[in-house]
């Protein structure tokens, strides 16, 4: 893939049409879009991310789906009720999910990196700085970070609650120009969008099937204007 990091027109995002020229963007995809029968959507999603990457934008993907991906490999028909089995499914599924992402990214010559976080990591100043530094370095090396909650060690009491919130916190942590929230419930997305927008990151909420058009700057989805940054 051609490296276009020398572009000088990358900058702030104030409207949908600016998304293709974002310096740094976070995209969040839900479990229902990348696991089970929907696993085939990983290819088109990666194509859209790679197109943004190819324009010189730094791309971070926040992806759910580890637990659901792990079900079949543990002989489970649905989501288990007990925490230990959920953690086992997450440990199994995260490996498979990353393999599927990397297989698709190989077509574009892009390398992925796995970042697993807990709510405690982003509440602890030292852990938060370490996470920011690591992701910043990966982006500088033109690696695509794929972030998920560390479900193997997270407990019910310290979870993010949903990966929409995690994506908003990652966008704030990295000072992203835009956050694109794909698929899932509207309530959690509105709350996450406000959290990111208050910190100066513009937010677009749309369907996973429209991700290529969204990252190309088309007028679609629900837009949240970013508040001025301090």
mmCIF file with all atom_site columns, N, CA and C in Angstrom, residues 16 27 29 31 33 41 49 84 127-128 132 134 147-148 192 210-211 226 230:
data_model
loop_
_atom_site.group_PDB
_atom_site.id
_atom_site.type_symbol
_atom_site.label_atom_id
_atom_site.label_alt_id
_atom_site.label_comp_id
_atom_site.label_asym_id
_atom_site.label_entity_id
_atom_site.label_seq_id
_atom_site.pdbx_PDB_ins_code
_atom_site.Cartn_x
_atom_site.Cartn_y
_atom_site.Cartn_z
_atom_site.occupancy
_atom_site.B_iso_or_equiv
_atom_site.pdbx_formal_charge
_atom_site.auth_seq_id
_atom_site.auth_comp_id
_atom_site.auth_asym_id
_atom_site.auth_atom_id
_atom_site.pdbx_PDB_model_num
ATOM 1  N N  . UNK A 1 16  ? -19.291 16.089  8.234  1.00 0.00 ? 16  UNK A N  1
ATOM 2  C CA . UNK A 1 16  ? -19.101 14.757  7.678  1.00 0.00 ? 16  UNK A CA 1
ATOM 3  C C  . UNK A 1 16  ? -18.092 14.758  6.523  1.00 0.00 ? 16  UNK A C  1
ATOM 4  N N  . UNK A 1 27  ? -12.859 4.037   15.008 1.00 0.00 ? 27  UNK A N  1
ATOM 5  C CA . UNK A 1 27  ? -14.065 3.385   14.504 1.00 0.00 ? 27  UNK A CA 1
ATOM 6  C C  . UNK A 1 27  ? -14.432 2.268   15.472 1.00 0.00 ? 27  UNK A C  1
ATOM 7  N N  . UNK A 1 29  ? -17.012 -1.029  16.144 1.00 0.00 ? 29  UNK A N  1
ATOM 8  C CA . UNK A 1 29  ? -17.951 -1.968  15.555 1.00 0.00 ? 29  UNK A CA 1
ATOM 9  C C  . UNK A 1 29  ? -18.446 -2.929  16.624 1.00 0.00 ? 29  UNK A C  1
ATOM 10 N N  . UNK A 1 31  ? -20.457 -6.383  18.310 1.00 0.00 ? 31  UNK A N  1
ATOM 11 C CA . UNK A 1 31  ? -20.336 -7.835  18.212 1.00 0.00 ? 31  UNK A CA 1
ATOM 12 C C  . UNK A 1 31  ? -21.236 -8.411  17.130 1.00 0.00 ? 31  UNK A C  1
ATOM 13 N N  . UNK A 1 33  ? -21.983 -7.376  14.371 1.00 0.00 ? 33  UNK A N  1
ATOM 14 C CA . UNK A 1 33  ? -21.524 -7.093  13.009 1.00 0.00 ? 33  UNK A CA 1
ATOM 15 C C  . UNK A 1 33  ? -20.287 -7.879  12.596 1.00 0.00 ? 33  UNK A C  1
ATOM 16 N N  . UNK A 1 41  ? -18.795 -9.738  7.384  1.00 0.00 ? 41  UNK A N  1
ATOM 17 C CA . UNK A 1 41  ? -18.704 -8.277  7.266  1.00 0.00 ? 41  UNK A CA 1
ATOM 18 C C  . UNK A 1 41  ? -17.320 -7.749  7.627  1.00 0.00 ? 41  UNK A C  1
ATOM 19 N N  . UNK A 1 49  ? -11.500 0.570   6.316  1.00 0.00 ? 49  UNK A N  1
ATOM 20 C CA . UNK A 1 49  ? -10.433 1.062   7.195  1.00 0.00 ? 49  UNK A CA 1
ATOM 21 C C  . UNK A 1 49  ? -9.129  1.222   6.424  1.00 0.00 ? 49  UNK A C  1
ATOM 22 N N  . UNK A 1 84  ? -17.094 -16.867 34.646 1.00 0.00 ? 84  UNK A N  1
ATOM 23 C CA . UNK A 1 84  ? -15.910 -17.647 34.284 1.00 0.00 ? 84  UNK A CA 1
ATOM 24 C C  . UNK A 1 84  ? -15.996 -18.183 32.858 1.00 0.00 ? 84  UNK A C  1
ATOM 25 N N  . UNK A 1 127 ? -1.413  3.619   34.069 1.00 0.00 ? 127 UNK A N  1
ATOM 26 C CA . UNK A 1 127 ? -1.860  2.719   33.007 1.00 0.00 ? 127 UNK A CA 1
ATOM 27 C C  . UNK A 1 127 ? -2.391  3.498   31.810 1.00 0.00 ? 127 UNK A C  1
ATOM 28 N N  . UNK A 1 128 ? -3.092  4.582   32.092 1.00 0.00 ? 128 UNK A N  1
ATOM 29 C CA . UNK A 1 128 ? -3.671  5.390   31.020 1.00 0.00 ? 128 UNK A CA 1
ATOM 30 C C  . UNK A 1 128 ? -2.582  6.002   30.143 1.00 0.00 ? 128 UNK A C  1
ATOM 31 N N  . UNK A 1 132 ? -1.817  5.195   26.189 1.00 0.00 ? 132 UNK A N  1
ATOM 32 C CA . UNK A 1 132 ? -1.739  6.271   25.198 1.00 0.00 ? 132 UNK A CA 1
ATOM 33 C C  . UNK A 1 132 ? -0.407  6.253   24.459 1.00 0.00 ? 132 UNK A C  1
ATOM 34 N N  . UNK A 1 134 ? 1.673   3.722   24.037 1.00 0.00 ? 134 UNK A N  1
ATOM 35 C CA . UNK A 1 134 ? 1.798   2.546   23.172 1.00 0.00 ? 134 UNK A CA 1
ATOM 36 C C  . UNK A 1 134 ? 1.005   2.709   21.878 1.00 0.00 ? 134 UNK A C  1
ATOM 37 N N  . UNK A 1 147 ? -8.660  -2.419  19.428 1.00 0.00 ? 147 UNK A N  1
ATOM 38 C CA . UNK A 1 147 ? -8.888  -2.316  20.865 1.00 0.00 ? 147 UNK A CA 1
ATOM 39 C C  . UNK A 1 147 ? -10.157 -3.063  21.239 1.00 0.00 ? 147 UNK A C  1
ATOM 40 N N  . UNK A 1 148 ? -10.111 -3.773  22.363 1.00 0.00 ? 148 UNK A N  1
ATOM 41 C CA . UNK A 1 148 ? -11.299 -4.406  22.911 1.00 0.00 ? 148 UNK A CA 1
ATOM 42 C C  . UNK A 1 148 ? -11.186 -4.380  24.427 1.00 0.00 ? 148 UNK A C  1
ATOM 43 N N  . UNK A 1 192 ? -22.293 7.747   24.485 1.00 0.00 ? 192 UNK A N  1
ATOM 44 C CA . UNK A 1 192 ? -20.879 7.709   24.107 1.00 0.00 ? 192 UNK A CA 1
ATOM 45 C C  . UNK A 1 192 ? -20.537 8.876   23.196 1.00 0.00 ? 192 UNK A C  1
ATOM 46 N N  . UNK A 1 210 ? -22.610 0.732   6.029  1.00 0.00 ? 210 UNK A N  1
ATOM 47 C CA . UNK A 1 210 ? -22.347 2.017   5.379  1.00 0.00 ? 210 UNK A CA 1
ATOM 48 C C  . UNK A 1 210 ? -20.971 2.568   5.731  1.00 0.00 ? 210 UNK A C  1
ATOM 49 N N  . UNK A 1 211 ? -20.116 1.758   6.358  1.00 0.00 ? 211 UNK A N  1
ATOM 50 C CA . UNK A 1 211 ? -18.850 2.289   6.857  1.00 0.00 ? 211 UNK A CA 1
ATOM 51 C C  . UNK A 1 211 ? -17.981 2.858   5.747  1.00 0.00 ? 211 UNK A C  1
ATOM 52 N N  . UNK A 1 226 ? -18.399 18.487  17.497 1.00 0.00 ? 226 UNK A N  1
ATOM 53 C CA . UNK A 1 226 ? -17.415 18.499  18.577 1.00 0.00 ? 226 UNK A CA 1
ATOM 54 C C  . UNK A 1 226 ? -17.414 19.847  19.275 1.00 0.00 ? 226 UNK A C  1
ATOM 55 N N  . UNK A 1 230 ? -10.127 22.602  24.766 1.00 0.00 ? 230 UNK A N  1
ATOM 56 C CA . UNK A 1 230 ? -9.477  23.606  25.627 1.00 0.00 ? 230 UNK A CA 1
ATOM 57 C C  . UNK A 1 230 ? -8.154  24.061  25.039 1.00 0.00 ? 230 UNK A C  1
#
